[in-house]
């Protein structure tokens, strides 16, 4: 994104635009971290302040919004919401439980793998929304503590989401801004994500799995479930799977033909809504379409819109150029050192704050270092370091990623409150191990 500093309006009262934009950003982040006010409200107010204070004009604010990211999120939310109605996700979870004969130790492993795979192919927030209720149901039936399962699913969702373009919002943002394809992510961060997944599953099996037991009567109750009964609409299931396959193919092949992921996702959503509405009268079609768009998390969508405007204001004011210069000074223009700073700082900070606003700030900062390091291709290690750090760093605390917050919410509603400090005491050190694995990978793969 080219920043037109000359087009910026005059800041009110003649104040320094760098000071004004930085103050707005800091206050916005402080309120987002505090969780006292909904983050969507804060992001929209912050973006509006950038305009009202004269840091941006309205045309510049629109230019700052990454509509590819918005389209990708909206399209995938519609596709997943329609697919969810078929019951296929519940089918997979119940079938998996039966395949391991409701053995808690094996079930811990299976639910972790299912969560990771779904997170890579859908996205991690959607995945936990679909799988955590099933986990709570199964652990309740088995009369075992759900905490280890929920902990594993948080880690697996963020690790699985690291591996692909669509798996985690930070990757969607990075991919859109840098022009990276689905396979670029698979080829460059898929391997460390797989290694990290293997590590945490082995660790959790040793730490929790080998000690798990369930009464035979409880296991027998699970074995009486009939997976096929979870499927509620076979016709819609076939249509949904066809569209999902086409969308994934579009993600993989579309980049070479100039198709952005957002275009593919919205086209897939439109096609699935069309297939869902075939043969229905106008009134029922309207109901189906309205129902599909009701399932979109509009709060999340507008959070992104406000955030993009907020960060673009800081970028236009020149704050990020200044920070990029400081980064180059600290690392002495050494690309490996810069990659390590990005990897570790993004991991630690993403554990403290939600990784989405952090990544939104880092993207233009890294772009500002491109010329100093020799062009777009030369700085690719920085992008992969940001992806690994932000996505895996989200595992460091309960507020590190949106998926974590979702799991904690489900658990609390089910009467199993997850303690912030108890979670962090184990999660943060484990997150640091996955970042150490990523450090070795970045050094081996790119230097």
Short mmCIF file of C-alpha atoms in Angstrom, two decimals:
data_model
loop_
_atom_site.label_atom_id
_atom_site.label_comp_id
_atom_site.label_asym_id
_atom_site.label_seq_id
_atom_site.Cartn_x
_atom_site.Cartn_y
_atom_site.Cartn_z
CA UNK A 1 0.00 0.00 0.00
CA UNK A 2 1.46 3.35 -1.07
CA UNK A 3 1.00 6.06 1.50
CA UNK A 4 0.30 9.52 0.09
CA UNK A 5 1.56 11.77 2.87
CA UNK A 6 0.96 14.88 0.79
CA UNK A 7 -2.77 14.17 0.66
CA UNK A 8 -3.12 14.21 4.43
CA UNK A 9 -5.32 17.02 5.79
CA UNK A 10 -4.12 19.45 8.43
CA UNK A 11 -4.32 18.16 11.99
CA UNK A 12 -6.59 20.16 14.29
CA UNK A 13 -5.01 23.01 16.27
CA UNK A 14 -1.75 22.54 14.33
CA UNK A 15 -0.74 19.57 16.50
CA UNK A 16 1.94 17.11 15.40
CA UNK A 17 0.20 14.29 13.42
CA UNK A 18 2.69 11.74 14.77
CA UNK A 19 1.84 12.66 18.36
CA UNK A 20 -1.92 12.72 17.69
CA UNK A 21 -2.04 9.40 15.82
CA UNK A 22 0.22 7.68 18.38
CA UNK A 23 -1.94 8.93 21.27
CA UNK A 24 -5.11 7.66 19.56
CA UNK A 25 -3.48 4.27 18.90
CA UNK A 26 -2.19 3.89 22.47
CA UNK A 27 -5.55 4.81 24.02
CA UNK A 28 -7.36 2.44 21.64
CA UNK A 29 -5.01 -0.44 22.45
CA UNK A 30 -5.28 0.25 26.18
CA UNK A 31 -9.07 -0.02 26.05
CA UNK A 32 -8.91 -3.14 23.84
CA UNK A 33 -6.53 -4.82 26.31
CA UNK A 34 -8.64 -3.80 29.32
CA UNK A 35 -11.76 -5.39 27.77
CA UNK A 36 -13.85 -2.78 29.63
CA UNK A 37 -15.48 -1.69 26.37
CA UNK A 38 -16.20 -3.91 23.37
CA UNK A 39 -13.21 -3.90 21.03
CA UNK A 40 -15.34 -3.20 17.93
CA UNK A 41 -16.61 0.04 19.48
CA UNK A 42 -13.05 1.08 20.34
CA UNK A 43 -11.68 0.29 16.87
CA UNK A 44 -14.47 2.25 15.13
CA UNK A 45 -14.11 5.21 17.50
CA UNK A 46 -10.33 5.16 17.04
CA UNK A 47 -10.71 5.16 13.26
CA UNK A 48 -13.25 7.98 13.46
CA UNK A 49 -10.91 10.03 15.66
CA UNK A 50 -8.16 9.69 13.04
CA UNK A 51 -10.55 11.43 10.61
CA UNK A 52 -12.02 14.00 13.02
CA UNK A 53 -8.57 15.03 14.26
CA UNK A 54 -7.38 15.53 10.68
CA UNK A 55 -4.78 12.75 10.52
CA UNK A 56 -6.77 11.22 7.64
CA UNK A 57 -9.46 12.43 5.30
CA UNK A 58 -12.39 10.17 4.41
CA UNK A 59 -10.97 9.04 1.05
CA UNK A 60 -7.72 8.04 2.75
CA UNK A 61 -9.61 6.16 5.46
CA UNK A 62 -11.42 4.08 2.81
CA UNK A 63 -8.10 3.44 1.07
CA UNK A 64 -6.69 2.11 4.34
CA UNK A 65 -9.28 -0.68 4.63
CA UNK A 66 -8.08 -4.04 3.31
CA UNK A 67 -11.25 -5.17 1.55
CA UNK A 68 -9.69 -8.48 0.49
CA UNK A 69 -9.43 -9.47 4.15
CA UNK A 70 -13.00 -8.28 4.79
CA UNK A 71 -14.29 -10.28 1.79
CA UNK A 72 -12.37 -13.41 2.79
CA UNK A 73 -13.68 -13.35 6.36
CA UNK A 74 -17.28 -12.64 5.29
CA UNK A 75 -17.31 -15.29 2.55
CA UNK A 76 -15.87 -18.03 4.76
CA UNK A 77 -18.27 -17.18 7.61
CA UNK A 78 -21.24 -17.64 5.24
CA UNK A 79 -19.87 -20.92 3.81
CA UNK A 80 -19.13 -22.39 7.23
CA UNK A 81 -22.49 -21.31 8.70
CA UNK A 82 -24.39 -23.09 5.90
CA UNK A 83 -22.16 -26.17 6.13
CA UNK A 84 -22.65 -26.28 9.90
CA UNK A 85 -26.40 -26.81 9.40
CA UNK A 86 -25.69 -30.20 7.80
CA UNK A 87 -24.30 -31.61 11.07
CA UNK A 88 -21.08 -32.78 9.40
CA UNK A 89 -18.81 -31.38 12.13
CA UNK A 90 -20.74 -33.18 14.86
CA UNK A 91 -20.64 -36.32 12.70
CA UNK A 92 -16.83 -36.20 12.49
CA UNK A 93 -16.45 -35.64 16.25
CA UNK A 94 -18.81 -38.48 17.25
CA UNK A 95 -17.33 -40.85 14.67
CA UNK A 96 -13.83 -40.10 15.95
CA UNK A 97 -14.88 -40.79 19.55
CA UNK A 98 -16.35 -44.14 18.52
CA UNK A 99 -13.29 -45.08 16.46
CA UNK A 100 -11.12 -44.84 19.60
CA UNK A 101 -13.81 -46.65 21.63
CA UNK A 102 -14.31 -43.54 23.79
CA UNK A 103 -10.87 -44.01 25.35
CA UNK A 104 -10.09 -40.63 27.03
CA UNK A 105 -6.37 -40.79 26.28
CA UNK A 106 -6.93 -41.50 22.58
CA UNK A 107 -9.81 -39.01 22.45
CA UNK A 108 -7.51 -36.23 23.70
CA UNK A 109 -5.19 -36.93 20.77
CA UNK A 110 -8.00 -37.23 18.22
CA UNK A 111 -9.77 -34.02 19.27
CA UNK A 112 -6.47 -32.17 19.09
CA UNK A 113 -5.78 -33.41 15.56
CA UNK A 114 -9.36 -32.74 14.37
CA UNK A 115 -9.17 -29.20 15.77
CA UNK A 116 -5.82 -28.56 14.06
CA UNK A 117 -7.01 -29.88 10.68
CA UNK A 118 -10.32 -27.99 10.76
CA UNK A 119 -8.46 -24.82 11.84
CA UNK A 120 -6.15 -25.09 8.83
CA UNK A 121 -8.99 -25.65 6.35
CA UNK A 122 -11.64 -23.34 7.85
CA UNK A 123 -10.27 -20.99 10.50
CA UNK A 124 -9.49 -21.44 14.17
CA UNK A 125 -12.31 -19.31 15.59
CA UNK A 126 -14.97 -21.14 13.55
CA UNK A 127 -13.39 -24.48 14.44
CA UNK A 128 -13.59 -23.99 18.20
CA UNK A 129 -17.17 -22.72 17.85
CA UNK A 130 -18.05 -26.03 16.19
CA UNK A 131 -15.92 -28.51 18.14
CA UNK A 132 -15.83 -27.24 21.74
CA UNK A 133 -19.55 -27.92 22.41
CA UNK A 134 -18.97 -31.50 21.21
CA UNK A 135 -15.94 -31.80 23.49
CA UNK A 136 -17.97 -30.61 26.48
CA UNK A 137 -20.72 -33.10 25.62
CA UNK A 138 -18.28 -36.03 25.31
CA UNK A 139 -16.35 -35.21 28.50
CA UNK A 140 -19.63 -34.76 30.39
CA UNK A 141 -20.80 -38.19 29.21
CA UNK A 142 -17.44 -39.73 30.15
CA UNK A 143 -17.54 -37.90 33.52
CA UNK A 144 -13.98 -36.60 33.10
CA UNK A 145 -12.47 -33.13 33.53
CA UNK A 146 -12.83 -31.17 30.25
CA UNK A 147 -9.95 -28.79 31.07
CA UNK A 148 -7.16 -30.83 29.39
CA UNK A 149 -9.29 -31.21 26.25
CA UNK A 150 -10.08 -27.49 26.09
CA UNK A 151 -6.42 -26.62 26.68
CA UNK A 152 -5.34 -28.95 23.87
CA UNK A 153 -7.97 -27.51 21.53
CA UNK A 154 -6.78 -23.95 22.15
CA UNK A 155 -3.21 -24.92 21.28
CA UNK A 156 -4.22 -27.11 18.34
CA UNK A 157 -6.50 -24.42 16.88
CA UNK A 158 -3.76 -21.79 16.87
CA UNK A 159 -1.08 -24.17 15.61
CA UNK A 160 -3.34 -25.57 12.88
CA UNK A 161 -4.36 -22.05 11.91
CA UNK A 162 -0.70 -21.10 11.52
CA UNK A 163 -0.25 -23.50 8.61
CA UNK A 164 -2.52 -21.87 6.01
CA UNK A 165 -3.64 -18.55 4.56
CA UNK A 166 -7.17 -18.87 5.94
CA UNK A 167 -6.42 -20.59 9.25
CA UNK A 168 -5.82 -17.54 11.44
CA UNK A 169 -6.74 -13.85 10.97
CA UNK A 170 -3.07 -12.69 11.15
CA UNK A 171 -2.27 -14.90 8.15
CA UNK A 172 -5.27 -13.56 6.23
CA UNK A 173 -4.02 -10.02 6.84
CA UNK A 174 -0.40 -10.81 5.95
CA UNK A 175 -1.37 -12.78 2.86
CA UNK A 176 -3.65 -10.04 1.60
CA UNK A 177 -1.16 -7.21 2.10
CA UNK A 178 1.86 -9.07 0.71
CA UNK A 179 0.04 -10.96 -2.06
CA UNK A 180 0.80 -14.45 -0.73
CA UNK A 181 -1.07 -17.54 -1.91
CA UNK A 182 -2.58 -20.43 0.03
CA UNK A 183 0.34 -22.67 -0.99
CA UNK A 184 2.91 -20.01 -0.02
CA UNK A 185 1.77 -20.46 3.58
CA UNK A 186 1.61 -24.26 3.38
CA UNK A 187 5.12 -24.42 1.90
CA UNK A 188 6.72 -21.92 4.27
CA UNK A 189 5.01 -22.31 7.65
CA UNK A 190 3.30 -25.69 7.27
CA UNK A 191 6.36 -27.66 8.41
CA UNK A 192 7.06 -25.78 11.66
CA UNK A 193 3.33 -25.88 12.44
CA UNK A 194 3.35 -29.67 12.00
CA UNK A 195 6.45 -30.07 14.18
CA UNK A 196 4.89 -27.88 16.89
CA UNK A 197 1.65 -29.89 16.73
CA UNK A 198 3.53 -33.18 17.15
CA UNK A 199 5.47 -31.72 20.08
CA UNK A 200 2.41 -30.47 21.96
CA UNK A 201 0.41 -33.66 21.35
CA UNK A 202 3.27 -35.80 22.69
CA UNK A 203 3.65 -33.44 25.65
CA UNK A 204 -0.06 -33.42 26.48
CA UNK A 205 -0.25 -37.19 26.20
CA UNK A 206 2.57 -37.49 28.74
CA UNK A 207 1.27 -34.68 30.96
CA UNK A 208 -2.44 -35.60 30.95
CA UNK A 209 -3.37 -38.37 28.55
CA UNK A 210 -1.64 -41.33 30.19
CA UNK A 211 -3.40 -40.59 33.49
CA UNK A 212 -6.91 -40.41 32.02
CA UNK A 213 -9.48 -43.09 32.80
CA UNK A 214 -13.23 -43.30 32.35
CA UNK A 215 -15.77 -45.77 33.71
CA UNK A 216 -16.81 -48.54 31.31
CA UNK A 217 -20.46 -47.56 31.70
CA UNK A 218 -19.66 -43.99 30.62
CA UNK A 219 -17.69 -45.21 27.60
CA UNK A 220 -20.57 -47.52 26.68
CA UNK A 221 -22.92 -44.50 26.61
CA UNK A 222 -20.68 -42.81 24.03
CA UNK A 223 -20.52 -46.00 21.97
CA UNK A 224 -24.32 -45.98 21.70
CA UNK A 225 -24.22 -42.71 19.70
CA UNK A 226 -25.00 -43.15 16.00
CA UNK A 227 -22.80 -40.75 13.98
CA UNK A 228 -25.13 -40.83 10.96
CA UNK A 229 -27.92 -39.35 13.09
CA UNK A 230 -25.87 -36.15 13.36
CA UNK A 231 -26.32 -35.51 9.62
CA UNK A 232 -29.41 -33.34 9.28
CA UNK A 233 -29.42 -32.55 5.53
CA UNK A 234 -27.56 -34.90 3.18
CA UNK A 235 -28.41 -32.89 0.08
CA UNK A 236 -27.03 -29.69 1.56
CA UNK A 237 -24.00 -31.61 2.83
CA UNK A 238 -23.08 -32.71 -0.70
CA UNK A 239 -23.52 -29.16 -2.02
CA UNK A 240 -21.45 -27.74 0.85
CA UNK A 241 -18.59 -30.20 0.36
CA UNK A 242 -18.51 -29.48 -3.39
CA UNK A 243 -18.35 -25.72 -2.77
CA UNK A 244 -15.70 -26.11 -0.05
CA UNK A 245 -13.59 -28.20 -2.44
CA UNK A 246 -13.98 -25.56 -5.17
CA UNK A 247 -13.07 -22.76 -2.76
CA UNK A 248 -9.95 -24.57 -1.52
CA UNK A 249 -8.98 -25.24 -5.15
CA UNK A 250 -9.52 -21.54 -5.84
CA UNK A 251 -7.26 -20.60 -2.93
CA UNK A 252 -4.53 -22.91 -4.22
CA UNK A 253 -4.78 -22.13 -7.96
CA UNK A 254 -6.33 -18.66 -8.03
CA UNK A 255 -3.18 -16.74 -7.09
CA UNK A 256 -1.52 -17.64 -10.41
CA UNK A 257 -4.55 -16.32 -12.29
CA UNK A 258 -4.89 -13.01 -10.46
CA UNK A 259 -7.75 -14.11 -8.18
CA UNK A 260 -7.54 -12.80 -4.62
CA UNK A 261 -8.73 -15.11 -1.80
CA UNK A 262 -11.51 -12.66 -0.90
CA UNK A 263 -12.95 -12.96 -4.41
CA UNK A 264 -12.84 -16.76 -4.23
CA UNK A 265 -14.50 -16.85 -0.79
CA UNK A 266 -17.32 -14.47 -1.72
CA UNK A 267 -17.92 -16.32 -5.00
CA UNK A 268 -18.06 -19.61 -3.06
CA UNK A 269 -20.51 -18.11 -0.56
CA UNK A 270 -22.74 -16.85 -3.39
CA UNK A 271 -22.63 -20.24 -5.15
CA UNK A 272 -23.52 -22.14 -1.97
CA UNK A 273 -26.42 -19.77 -1.24
CA UNK A 274 -27.61 -20.28 -4.83
CA UNK A 275 -27.45 -24.08 -4.51
CA UNK A 276 -29.24 -23.85 -1.15
CA UNK A 277 -32.06 -21.77 -2.69
CA UNK A 278 -32.65 -23.77 -5.88
CA UNK A 279 -36.31 -24.84 -6.08
CA UNK A 280 -37.51 -22.54 -3.30
CA UNK A 281 -40.03 -19.72 -3.73
CA UNK A 282 -38.97 -16.08 -3.42
CA UNK A 283 -40.01 -15.77 0.23
CA UNK A 284 -38.05 -18.85 1.33
CA UNK A 285 -35.03 -17.75 -0.71
CA UNK A 286 -35.05 -14.38 1.07
CA UNK A 287 -35.26 -16.16 4.43
CA UNK A 288 -32.29 -18.43 3.58
CA UNK A 289 -30.13 -15.53 2.40
CA UNK A 290 -31.05 -13.43 5.45
CA UNK A 291 -30.26 -16.40 7.70
CA UNK A 292 -26.86 -16.88 6.05
CA UNK A 293 -25.85 -13.25 6.53
CA UNK A 294 -27.18 -13.22 10.09
CA UNK A 295 -24.52 -15.80 10.94
CA UNK A 296 -21.70 -13.46 9.87
CA UNK A 297 -19.88 -12.05 12.91
CA UNK A 298 -20.46 -8.43 11.91
CA UNK A 299 -18.84 -7.23 15.13
CA UNK A 300 -15.59 -8.88 14.03
CA UNK A 301 -15.90 -7.52 10.48
CA UNK A 302 -16.35 -3.93 11.71
CA UNK A 303 -13.56 -4.41 14.26
CA UNK A 304 -11.24 -5.09 11.33
CA UNK A 305 -12.54 -2.08 9.39
CA UNK A 306 -11.99 0.29 12.33
CA UNK A 307 -8.59 -1.27 13.02
CA UNK A 308 -7.42 -0.84 9.43
CA UNK A 309 -8.33 2.87 9.52
CA UNK A 310 -6.70 3.28 12.94
CA UNK A 311 -3.41 1.73 11.84
CA UNK A 312 -3.43 3.52 8.48
CA UNK A 313 -3.61 6.82 10.36
CA UNK A 314 -0.42 5.94 12.25
CA UNK A 315 1.18 4.86 8.97
CA UNK A 316 0.27 8.09 7.13
CA UNK A 317 1.57 10.17 10.05
CA UNK A 318 5.00 8.56 9.62
CA UNK A 319 5.12 6.79 12.99
CA UNK A 320 5.71 3.36 11.48
CA UNK A 321 8.53 4.64 9.26
CA UNK A 322 10.21 5.95 12.39
CA UNK A 323 9.71 2.60 14.17
CA UNK A 324 11.09 0.75 11.13
CA UNK A 325 14.20 2.93 11.23
CA UNK A 326 14.64 2.08 14.93
CA UNK A 327 14.26 -1.64 14.13
CA UNK A 328 17.00 -1.36 11.49
CA UNK A 329 19.25 0.48 13.95
CA UNK A 330 18.70 -2.12 16.70
CA UNK A 331 19.46 -5.02 14.35
CA UNK A 332 22.27 -3.19 12.54
CA UNK A 333 20.50 -3.89 9.22
CA UNK A 334 21.00 -7.63 9.79
CA UNK A 335 18.04 -9.56 8.30
CA UNK A 336 18.44 -12.58 10.58
CA UNK A 337 18.51 -10.41 13.70
CA UNK A 338 15.51 -8.47 12.42
CA UNK A 339 13.66 -11.76 11.83
CA UNK A 340 14.42 -12.86 15.39
CA UNK A 341 13.23 -9.53 16.81
CA UNK A 342 9.99 -9.80 14.81
CA UNK A 343 9.47 -13.49 15.72
CA UNK A 344 10.05 -13.19 19.47
CA UNK A 345 8.50 -9.75 20.00
CA UNK A 346 5.38 -10.73 18.06
CA UNK A 347 5.09 -13.97 20.05
CA UNK A 348 5.44 -12.35 23.46
CA UNK A 349 3.26 -9.33 22.65
CA UNK A 350 0.60 -11.52 21.00
CA UNK A 351 0.33 -13.41 24.28
CA UNK A 352 -0.35 -10.15 26.09
CA UNK A 353 -2.66 -8.48 23.57
CA UNK A 354 -4.91 -9.94 20.88
CA UNK A 355 -2.67 -10.76 17.92
CA UNK A 356 -4.95 -9.09 15.34
CA UNK A 357 -4.31 -5.42 16.26
CA UNK A 358 -0.62 -6.18 16.79
CA UNK A 359 -0.26 -7.69 13.29
CA UNK A 360 -2.21 -4.80 11.78
CA UNK A 361 0.46 -2.48 13.18
CA UNK A 362 3.43 -4.67 12.20
CA UNK A 363 2.48 -5.13 8.53
CA UNK A 364 3.16 -1.54 7.40
CA UNK A 365 6.19 -1.41 9.71
CA UNK A 366 7.79 -4.40 7.96
CA UNK A 367 6.85 -2.92 4.57
CA UNK A 368 8.84 0.17 5.55
CA UNK A 369 12.03 -1.95 5.86
CA UNK A 370 11.71 -3.42 2.35
CA UNK A 371 14.07 -1.01 0.58
CA UNK A 372 16.73 -1.25 3.29
CA UNK A 373 16.88 -5.03 3.02
CA UNK A 374 16.94 -5.17 -0.78
CA UNK A 375 13.34 -5.48 -1.96
CA UNK A 376 10.14 -7.50 -1.38
CA UNK A 377 11.73 -10.94 -1.91
CA UNK A 378 14.54 -10.20 0.53
CA UNK A 379 12.16 -9.46 3.43
CA UNK A 380 10.12 -12.68 3.11
CA UNK A 381 11.77 -14.13 6.28
CA UNK A 382 10.28 -11.18 8.19
CA UNK A 383 6.77 -12.03 6.99
CA UNK A 384 7.10 -15.70 7.93
CA UNK A 385 8.56 -14.70 11.30
CA UNK A 386 5.58 -12.41 11.89
CA UNK A 387 3.15 -15.18 10.92
CA UNK A 388 4.78 -17.76 13.20
CA UNK A 389 5.24 -15.35 16.09
CA UNK A 390 1.74 -13.87 16.03
CA UNK A 391 -0.14 -17.14 15.45
CA UNK A 392 1.83 -19.32 17.87
CA UNK A 393 2.23 -16.47 20.36
CA UNK A 394 -1.55 -16.40 20.65
CA UNK A 395 -1.25 -19.60 22.70
CA UNK A 396 0.57 -17.75 25.48
CA UNK A 397 -2.51 -16.57 27.37
CA UNK A 398 -6.31 -16.71 27.39
CA UNK A 399 -6.54 -13.36 25.59
CA UNK A 400 -3.76 -14.03 23.08
CA UNK A 401 -6.11 -15.04 20.27
CA UNK A 402 -9.82 -14.80 19.52
CA UNK A 403 -10.16 -18.61 19.56
CA UNK A 404 -8.89 -18.72 23.16
CA UNK A 405 -11.52 -16.23 24.28
CA UNK A 406 -14.23 -18.29 22.54
CA UNK A 407 -13.14 -21.51 24.29
CA UNK A 408 -13.01 -19.78 27.68
CA UNK A 409 -16.52 -18.43 27.11
CA UNK A 410 -17.94 -21.85 26.24
CA UNK A 411 -16.24 -23.41 29.26
CA UNK A 412 -17.57 -20.78 31.67
CA UNK A 413 -21.14 -21.16 30.37
CA UNK A 414 -20.82 -24.91 30.94
CA UNK A 415 -19.65 -24.37 34.53
CA UNK A 416 -15.94 -25.02 33.91
CA UNK A 417 -14.28 -21.63 34.36
CA UNK A 418 -10.70 -21.50 33.07
CA UNK A 419 -8.39 -19.52 35.36
CA UNK A 420 -6.33 -16.92 33.48
CA UNK A 421 -3.22 -17.47 35.63
CA UNK A 422 -3.54 -21.25 35.77
CA UNK A 423 -3.79 -21.39 31.98
CA UNK A 424 -0.88 -19.00 31.47
CA UNK A 425 1.39 -20.85 33.92
CA UNK A 426 1.51 -23.82 31.54
CA UNK A 427 0.61 -22.16 28.23
CA UNK A 428 3.27 -19.44 28.21
CA UNK A 429 6.29 -21.78 28.66
CA UNK A 430 4.85 -24.17 26.06
CA UNK A 431 4.36 -21.27 23.67
CA UNK A 432 8.01 -20.29 24.15
CA UNK A 433 9.06 -23.84 23.19
CA UNK A 434 7.07 -23.60 19.95
CA UNK A 435 8.76 -20.25 19.22
CA UNK A 436 12.15 -21.87 19.87
CA UNK A 437 11.20 -24.54 17.31
CA UNK A 438 10.21 -21.75 14.91
CA UNK A 439 13.54 -20.00 15.52
CA UNK A 440 15.43 -23.10 14.42
CA UNK A 441 13.16 -23.42 11.39
CA UNK A 442 13.55 -19.77 10.29
CA UNK A 443 17.35 -20.07 10.56
CA UNK A 444 17.40 -23.41 8.69
CA UNK A 445 14.93 -22.47 5.95
CA UNK A 446 15.87 -18.88 5.14
CA UNK A 447 19.48 -18.25 6.17
#
